[in-house]
Each structure stands twice: as structure tokens, then as C-alpha cells.
PDB file of C-alpha atoms in Angstrom:
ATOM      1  CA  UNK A   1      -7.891 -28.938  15.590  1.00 81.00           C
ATOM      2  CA  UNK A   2      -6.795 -25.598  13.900  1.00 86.00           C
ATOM      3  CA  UNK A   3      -3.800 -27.037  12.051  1.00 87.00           C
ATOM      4  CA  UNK A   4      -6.131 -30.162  10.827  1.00 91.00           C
ATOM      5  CA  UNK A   5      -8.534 -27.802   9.660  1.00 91.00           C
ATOM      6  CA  UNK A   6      -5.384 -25.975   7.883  1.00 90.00           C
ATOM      7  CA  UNK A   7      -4.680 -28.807   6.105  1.00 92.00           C
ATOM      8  CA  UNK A   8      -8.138 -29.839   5.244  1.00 93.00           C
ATOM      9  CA  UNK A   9      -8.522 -26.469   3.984  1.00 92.00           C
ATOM     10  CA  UNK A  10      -5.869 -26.431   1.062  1.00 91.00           C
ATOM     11  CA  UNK A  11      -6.688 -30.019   0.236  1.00 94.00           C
ATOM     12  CA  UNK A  12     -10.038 -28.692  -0.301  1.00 94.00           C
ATOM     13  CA  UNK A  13      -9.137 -25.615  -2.270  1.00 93.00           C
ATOM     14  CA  UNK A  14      -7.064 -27.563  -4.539  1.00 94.00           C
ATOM     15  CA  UNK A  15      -9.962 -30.028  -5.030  1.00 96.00           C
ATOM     16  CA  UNK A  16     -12.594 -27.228  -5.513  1.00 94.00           C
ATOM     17  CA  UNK A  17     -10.383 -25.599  -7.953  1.00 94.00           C
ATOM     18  CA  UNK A  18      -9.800 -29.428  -9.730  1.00 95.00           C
ATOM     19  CA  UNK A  19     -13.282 -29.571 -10.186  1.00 96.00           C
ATOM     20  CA  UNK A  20     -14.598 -26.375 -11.247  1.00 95.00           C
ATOM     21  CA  UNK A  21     -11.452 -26.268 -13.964  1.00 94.00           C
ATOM     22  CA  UNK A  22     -13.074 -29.820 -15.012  1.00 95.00           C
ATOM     23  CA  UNK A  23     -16.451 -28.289 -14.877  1.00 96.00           C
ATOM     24  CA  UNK A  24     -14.973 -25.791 -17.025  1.00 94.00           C
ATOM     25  CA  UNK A  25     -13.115 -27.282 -19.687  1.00 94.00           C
ATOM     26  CA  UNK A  26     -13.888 -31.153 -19.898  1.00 94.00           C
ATOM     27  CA  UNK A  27     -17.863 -31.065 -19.136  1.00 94.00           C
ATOM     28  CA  UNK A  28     -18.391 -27.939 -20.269  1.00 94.00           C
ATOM     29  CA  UNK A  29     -20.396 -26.685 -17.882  1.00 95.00           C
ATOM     30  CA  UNK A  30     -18.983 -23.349 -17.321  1.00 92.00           C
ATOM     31  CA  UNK A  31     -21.794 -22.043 -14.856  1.00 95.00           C
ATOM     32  CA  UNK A  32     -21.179 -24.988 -12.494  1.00 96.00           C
ATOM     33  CA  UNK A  33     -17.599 -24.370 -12.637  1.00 95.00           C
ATOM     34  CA  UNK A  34     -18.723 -20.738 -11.602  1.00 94.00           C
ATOM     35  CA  UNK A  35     -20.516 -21.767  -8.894  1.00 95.00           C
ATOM     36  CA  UNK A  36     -17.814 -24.580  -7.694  1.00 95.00           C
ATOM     37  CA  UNK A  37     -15.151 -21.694  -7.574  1.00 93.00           C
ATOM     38  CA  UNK A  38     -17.118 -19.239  -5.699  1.00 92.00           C
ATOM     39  CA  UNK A  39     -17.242 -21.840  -2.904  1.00 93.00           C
ATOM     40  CA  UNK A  40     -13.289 -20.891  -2.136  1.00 90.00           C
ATOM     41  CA  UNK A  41     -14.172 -18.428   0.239  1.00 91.00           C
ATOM     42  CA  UNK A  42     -16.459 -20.486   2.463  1.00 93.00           C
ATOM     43  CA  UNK A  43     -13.279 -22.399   3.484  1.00 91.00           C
ATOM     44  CA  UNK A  44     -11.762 -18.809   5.102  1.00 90.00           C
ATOM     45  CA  UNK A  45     -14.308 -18.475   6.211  1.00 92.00           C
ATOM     46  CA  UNK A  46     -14.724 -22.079   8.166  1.00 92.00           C
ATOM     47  CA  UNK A  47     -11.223 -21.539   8.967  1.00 92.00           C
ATOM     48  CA  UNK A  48     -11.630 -18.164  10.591  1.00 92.00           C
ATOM     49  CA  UNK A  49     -14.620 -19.249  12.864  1.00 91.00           C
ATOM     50  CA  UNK A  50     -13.288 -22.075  14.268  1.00 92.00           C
ATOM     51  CA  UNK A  51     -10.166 -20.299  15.020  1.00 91.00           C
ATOM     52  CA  UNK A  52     -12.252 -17.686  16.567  1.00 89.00           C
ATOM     53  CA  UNK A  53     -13.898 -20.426  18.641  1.00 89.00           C
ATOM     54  CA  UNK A  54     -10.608 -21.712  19.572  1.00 89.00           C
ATOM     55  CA  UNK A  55      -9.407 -18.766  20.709  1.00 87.00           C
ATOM     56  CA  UNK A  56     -12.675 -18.323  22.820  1.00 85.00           C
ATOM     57  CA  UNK A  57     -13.073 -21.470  24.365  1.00 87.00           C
ATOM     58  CA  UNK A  58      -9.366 -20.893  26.150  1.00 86.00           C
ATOM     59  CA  UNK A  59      -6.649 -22.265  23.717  1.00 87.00           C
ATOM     60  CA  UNK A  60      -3.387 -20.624  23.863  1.00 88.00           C
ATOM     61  CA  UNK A  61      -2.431 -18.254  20.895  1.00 90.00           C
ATOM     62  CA  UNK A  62       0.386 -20.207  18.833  1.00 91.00           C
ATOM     63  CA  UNK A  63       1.679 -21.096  16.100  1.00 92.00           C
ATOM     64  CA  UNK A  64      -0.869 -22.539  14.504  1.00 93.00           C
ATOM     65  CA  UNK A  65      -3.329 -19.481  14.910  1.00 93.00           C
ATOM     66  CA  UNK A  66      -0.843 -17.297  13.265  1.00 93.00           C
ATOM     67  CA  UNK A  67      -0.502 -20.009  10.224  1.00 94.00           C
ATOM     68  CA  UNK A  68      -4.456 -19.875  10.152  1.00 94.00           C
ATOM     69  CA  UNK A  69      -3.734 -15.545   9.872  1.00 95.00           C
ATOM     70  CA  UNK A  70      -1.337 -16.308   7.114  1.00 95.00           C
ATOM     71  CA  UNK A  71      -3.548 -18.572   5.027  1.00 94.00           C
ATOM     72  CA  UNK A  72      -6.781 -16.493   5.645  1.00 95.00           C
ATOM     73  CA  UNK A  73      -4.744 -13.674   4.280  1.00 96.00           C
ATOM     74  CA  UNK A  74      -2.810 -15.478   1.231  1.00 95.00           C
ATOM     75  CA  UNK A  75      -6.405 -17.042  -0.192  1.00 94.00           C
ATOM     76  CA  UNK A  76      -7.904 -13.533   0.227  1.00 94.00           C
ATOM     77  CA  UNK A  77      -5.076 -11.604  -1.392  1.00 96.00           C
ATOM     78  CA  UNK A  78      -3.520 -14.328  -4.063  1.00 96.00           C
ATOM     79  CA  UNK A  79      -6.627 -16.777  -4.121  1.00 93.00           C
ATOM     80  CA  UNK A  80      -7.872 -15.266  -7.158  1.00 93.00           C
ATOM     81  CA  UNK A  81      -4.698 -15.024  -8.961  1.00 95.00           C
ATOM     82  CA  UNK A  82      -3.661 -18.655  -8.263  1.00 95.00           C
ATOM     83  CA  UNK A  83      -6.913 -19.508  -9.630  1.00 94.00           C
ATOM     84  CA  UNK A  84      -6.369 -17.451 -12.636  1.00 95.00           C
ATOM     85  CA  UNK A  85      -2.990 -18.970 -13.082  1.00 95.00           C
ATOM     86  CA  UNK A  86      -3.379 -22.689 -13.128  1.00 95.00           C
ATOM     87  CA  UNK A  87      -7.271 -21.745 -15.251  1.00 95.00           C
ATOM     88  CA  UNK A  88      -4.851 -20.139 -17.726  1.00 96.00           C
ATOM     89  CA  UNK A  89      -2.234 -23.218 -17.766  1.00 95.00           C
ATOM     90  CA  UNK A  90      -5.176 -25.895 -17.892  1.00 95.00           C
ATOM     91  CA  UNK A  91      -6.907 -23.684 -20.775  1.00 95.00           C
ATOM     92  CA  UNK A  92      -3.460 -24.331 -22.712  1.00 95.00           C
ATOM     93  CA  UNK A  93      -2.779 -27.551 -21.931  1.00 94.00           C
ATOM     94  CA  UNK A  94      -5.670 -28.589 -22.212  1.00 91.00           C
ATOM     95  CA  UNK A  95      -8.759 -26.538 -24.187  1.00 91.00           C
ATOM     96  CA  UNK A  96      -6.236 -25.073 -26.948  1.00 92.00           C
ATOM     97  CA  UNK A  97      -6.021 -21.710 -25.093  1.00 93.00           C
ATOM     98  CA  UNK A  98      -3.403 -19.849 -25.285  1.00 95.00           C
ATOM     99  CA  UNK A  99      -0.134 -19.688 -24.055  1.00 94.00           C
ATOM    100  CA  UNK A 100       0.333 -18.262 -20.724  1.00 93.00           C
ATOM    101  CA  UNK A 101       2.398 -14.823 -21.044  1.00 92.00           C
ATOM    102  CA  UNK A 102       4.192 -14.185 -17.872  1.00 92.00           C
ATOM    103  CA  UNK A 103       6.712 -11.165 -19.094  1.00 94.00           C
ATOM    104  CA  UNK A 104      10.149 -12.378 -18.918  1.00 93.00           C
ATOM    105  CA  UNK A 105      12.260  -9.144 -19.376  1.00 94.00           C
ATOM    106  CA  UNK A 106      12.891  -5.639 -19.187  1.00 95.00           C
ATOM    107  CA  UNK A 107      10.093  -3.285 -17.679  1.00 95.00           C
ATOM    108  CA  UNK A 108       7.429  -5.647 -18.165  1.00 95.00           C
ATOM    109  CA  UNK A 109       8.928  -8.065 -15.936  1.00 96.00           C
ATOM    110  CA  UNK A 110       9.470  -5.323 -13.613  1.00 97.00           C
ATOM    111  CA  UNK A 111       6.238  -4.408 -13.459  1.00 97.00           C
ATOM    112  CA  UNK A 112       4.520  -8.401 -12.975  1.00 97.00           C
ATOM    113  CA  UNK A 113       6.855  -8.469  -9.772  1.00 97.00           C
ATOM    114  CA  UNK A 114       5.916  -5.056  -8.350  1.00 98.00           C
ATOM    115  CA  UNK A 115       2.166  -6.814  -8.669  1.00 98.00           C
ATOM    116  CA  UNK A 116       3.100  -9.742  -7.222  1.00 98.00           C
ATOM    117  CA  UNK A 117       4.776  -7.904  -4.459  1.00 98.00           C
ATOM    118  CA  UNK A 118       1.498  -5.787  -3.966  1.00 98.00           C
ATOM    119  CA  UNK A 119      -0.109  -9.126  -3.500  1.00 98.00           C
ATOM    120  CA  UNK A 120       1.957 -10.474  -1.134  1.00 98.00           C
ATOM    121  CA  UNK A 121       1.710  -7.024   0.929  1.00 98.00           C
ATOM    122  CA  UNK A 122      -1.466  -7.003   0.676  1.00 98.00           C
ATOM    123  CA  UNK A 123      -2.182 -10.664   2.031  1.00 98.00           C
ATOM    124  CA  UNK A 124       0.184 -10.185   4.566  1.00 98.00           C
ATOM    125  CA  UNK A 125      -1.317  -7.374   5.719  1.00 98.00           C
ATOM    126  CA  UNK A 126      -4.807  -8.893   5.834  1.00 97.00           C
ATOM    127  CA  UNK A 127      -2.820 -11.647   8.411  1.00 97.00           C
ATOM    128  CA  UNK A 128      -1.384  -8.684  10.507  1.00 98.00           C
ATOM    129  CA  UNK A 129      -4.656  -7.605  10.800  1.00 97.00           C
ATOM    130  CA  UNK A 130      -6.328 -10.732  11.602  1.00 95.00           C
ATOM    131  CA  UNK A 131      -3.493 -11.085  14.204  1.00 95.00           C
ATOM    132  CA  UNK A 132      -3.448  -7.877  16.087  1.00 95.00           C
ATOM    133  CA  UNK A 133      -7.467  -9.206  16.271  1.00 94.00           C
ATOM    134  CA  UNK A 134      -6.014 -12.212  17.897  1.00 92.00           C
ATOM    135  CA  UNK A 135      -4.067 -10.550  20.351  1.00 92.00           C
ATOM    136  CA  UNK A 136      -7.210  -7.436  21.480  1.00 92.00           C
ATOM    137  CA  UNK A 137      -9.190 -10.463  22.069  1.00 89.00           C
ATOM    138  CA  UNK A 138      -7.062 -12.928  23.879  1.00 86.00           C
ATOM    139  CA  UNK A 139      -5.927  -9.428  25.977  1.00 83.00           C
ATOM    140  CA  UNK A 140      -3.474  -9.438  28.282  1.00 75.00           C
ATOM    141  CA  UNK A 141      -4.234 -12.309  30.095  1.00 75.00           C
ATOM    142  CA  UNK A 142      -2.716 -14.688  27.569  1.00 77.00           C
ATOM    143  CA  UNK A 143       0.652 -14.646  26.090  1.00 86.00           C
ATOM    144  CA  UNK A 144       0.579 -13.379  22.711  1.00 90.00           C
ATOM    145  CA  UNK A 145       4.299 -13.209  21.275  1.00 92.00           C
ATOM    146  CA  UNK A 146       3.526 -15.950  19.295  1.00 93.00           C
ATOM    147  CA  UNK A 147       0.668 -14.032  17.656  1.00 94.00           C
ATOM    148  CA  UNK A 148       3.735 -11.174  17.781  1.00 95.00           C
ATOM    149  CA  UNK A 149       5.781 -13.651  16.375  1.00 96.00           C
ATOM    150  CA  UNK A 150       3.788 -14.304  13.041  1.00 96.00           C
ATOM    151  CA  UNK A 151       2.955 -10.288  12.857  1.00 97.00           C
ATOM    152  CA  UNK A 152       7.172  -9.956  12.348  1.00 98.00           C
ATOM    153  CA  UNK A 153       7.302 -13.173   9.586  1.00 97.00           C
ATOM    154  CA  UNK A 154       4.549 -11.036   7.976  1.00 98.00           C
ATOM    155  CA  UNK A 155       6.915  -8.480   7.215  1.00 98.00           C
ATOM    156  CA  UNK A 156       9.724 -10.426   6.601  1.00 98.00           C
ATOM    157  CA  UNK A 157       7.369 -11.655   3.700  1.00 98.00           C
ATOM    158  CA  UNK A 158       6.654  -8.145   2.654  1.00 98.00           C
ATOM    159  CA  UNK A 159      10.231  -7.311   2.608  1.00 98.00           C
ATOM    160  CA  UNK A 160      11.295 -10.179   0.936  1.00 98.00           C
ATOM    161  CA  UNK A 161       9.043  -9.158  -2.159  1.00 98.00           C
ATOM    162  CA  UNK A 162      10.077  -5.235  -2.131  1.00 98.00           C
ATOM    163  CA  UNK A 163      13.491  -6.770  -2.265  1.00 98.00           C
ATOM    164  CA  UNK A 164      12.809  -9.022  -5.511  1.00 97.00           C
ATOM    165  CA  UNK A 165      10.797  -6.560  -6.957  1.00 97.00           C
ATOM    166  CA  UNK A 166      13.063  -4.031  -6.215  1.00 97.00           C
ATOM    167  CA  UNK A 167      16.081  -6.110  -7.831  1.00 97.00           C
ATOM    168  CA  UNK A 168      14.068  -6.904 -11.549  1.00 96.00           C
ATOM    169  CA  UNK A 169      13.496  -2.734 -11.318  1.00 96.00           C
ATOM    170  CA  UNK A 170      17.068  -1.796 -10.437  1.00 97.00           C
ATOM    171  CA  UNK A 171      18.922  -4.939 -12.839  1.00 95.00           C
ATOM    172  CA  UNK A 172      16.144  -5.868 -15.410  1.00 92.00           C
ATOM    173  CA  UNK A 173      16.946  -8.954 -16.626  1.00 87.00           C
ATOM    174  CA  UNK A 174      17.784  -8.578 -20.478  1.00 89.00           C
ATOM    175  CA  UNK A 175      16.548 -10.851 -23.960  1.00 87.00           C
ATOM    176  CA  UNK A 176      19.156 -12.884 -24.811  1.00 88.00           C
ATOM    177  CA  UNK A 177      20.815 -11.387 -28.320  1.00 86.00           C
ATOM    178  CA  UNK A 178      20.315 -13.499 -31.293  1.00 80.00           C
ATOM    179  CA  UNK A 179      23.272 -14.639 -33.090  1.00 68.00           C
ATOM    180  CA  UNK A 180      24.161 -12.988 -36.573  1.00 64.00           C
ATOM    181  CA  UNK A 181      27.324 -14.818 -37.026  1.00 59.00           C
ATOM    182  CA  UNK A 182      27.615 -15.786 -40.518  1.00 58.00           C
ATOM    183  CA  UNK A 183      29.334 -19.261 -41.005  1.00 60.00           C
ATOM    184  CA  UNK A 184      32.441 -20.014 -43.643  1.00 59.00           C
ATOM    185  CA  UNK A 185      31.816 -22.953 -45.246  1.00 53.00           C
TER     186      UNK A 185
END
């Protein structure tokens, strides 16, 4: 039931965010879309009780308890900014917005990946947390080390970001140079 919910609950974030962008931009109805978007949470929220009551009514901590950890803790930490990405890309696209301006080079570049690695830190964090939850309440009666198991991929994800982040700091990637050849003709 956990993983179905999963499932239903990105389908239904990517819905929710399809039609309060629509809201937004094509029935301009920015309020609604407003409102539409602040319903996001409610699915974590869904998604954390009914793991709870999972967990309660005797299931056995695995995999797909620490997946529900890892979502919970993505859509709290990088919810917004996912929204904020695609809003700026549909804007463009299609409401004659601007551009979107990810930094490319040098420090700036640097410094978007150093966010994004706080992001992904922080989420995975938030789905340690919710884990080490997990395990206090299923206590020692049930095996946990899949709970354990998901805490370790956690910060394999944060390391995996220091690393990247860590690589556009140490070997910034460069502008290309512009060509001043003069042609003979």
C-alpha cells in the first residue's frame, strides 16, 4: 500500500503543479493557482500518516518505508525549488517571461551547486530523521537494517553532492573564448 501511495503521490504532485501553472498562466487566475500549489504538502503529509499507520498496524520496516523517508524529505527540501523551476520554464515558454538563468561558469556556477547541494543535505537529512523515527518506534522487536539501510543511501546522496559541488569550486568550468581570428580573403 505504501509504494502505491508513493506513486500516487508524484503523479499527483506533478498534476497539482500542471494545474496551478495553468491556473497561473493560461486562465489567469493567479490566486487559484496559489491555492492549487499550496495543496503540495497535504500529499507528505497523506504519505507520512499512512506510513505511520503501516508501521503501527505490524508491517515490517523495508524498503518501501525508507523510499516514503526519501520522498517526504526531497518534496520538503527541493519541493519548492522544483516548483520554482518548471514555473520559471513555463513563464518562458509560455507567458513571454524570461529566460531562465541557471549560471553556467566560474564562481557563479560554483555557488548554484553549493545550493543545490545544501538542498539535497538538507532533504536527506529530513529522511534520516524521519527514519531514525522509524526505527525508535518499530524498537527492537523488528528488524530495522532496512530502515539502516536507507539512513546510509542518505548519505551517499549527501556525499555525492559535496563531491559535485566540491568539483565546480575546485575546477570551475570556464566561458568558452570567442574567436578574434581575422580571415585573408
Amino acid at each position: 500500500m505504501v509504494a502505491v501511495l508513493i506513486v500516487i503521490c508524484e503523479v499527483a504532485f506533478w498534476v497539482l503543479l500542471a494545474a496551478g501553472l495553468a491556473l497561473r498562466y493560461w486562465a489567469k487566475m493567479p490566486r487559484a493557482s496559489v491555492a492549487v500549489l499550496l495543496c503540495e504538502p497535504l500529499l507528505e503529509v497523506a504519505l507520512f500518516v499512512v506510513t505511520v499507520i503501516d508501521l503501527k498496524n505490524g508491517a515490517q520496516p523495508d524498503w518501501k518505508h525508507g523510499l516514503a523517508a526519501a520522498y517526504i524529505g526531497y518534496s520538503i527540501a527541493l519541493g519548492h525549488h522544483t516548483i520554482q523551476w518548471v514555473d520559471v520554464r513555463v513563464a518562458h515558454r509560455f507567458a513571454g517571461g524570461p529566460p531562465p538563468s541557471t549560471p553556467k561558469y566560474g564562481r557563479a556556477r560554483a555557488v548554484h551547486e553549493w545550493k543545490i547541494a545544501g538542498l539535497w543535505t538538507l532533504a536527506s537529512l529530513i529522511a534520516m530523521g524521519l527514519l531514525q523515527g522509524a526505527v525508535w518506534y518499530v524498537g527492537g522487536d523488528g528488524d530495522v537494517s532496512s530502515l539502516r539501510a536507507w539512513q546510509q543511501k542518505m548519505l551517499v546522496v549527501i556525499a555525492l553532492n559535496v563531491i559535485i559541488a566540491g568539483s565546480y569550486t575546485l575546477f570551475p568550468k570556464r566561458a568558452p573564448e570567442r574567436s578574434t581570428s581575422v580571415t585573408k580573403g
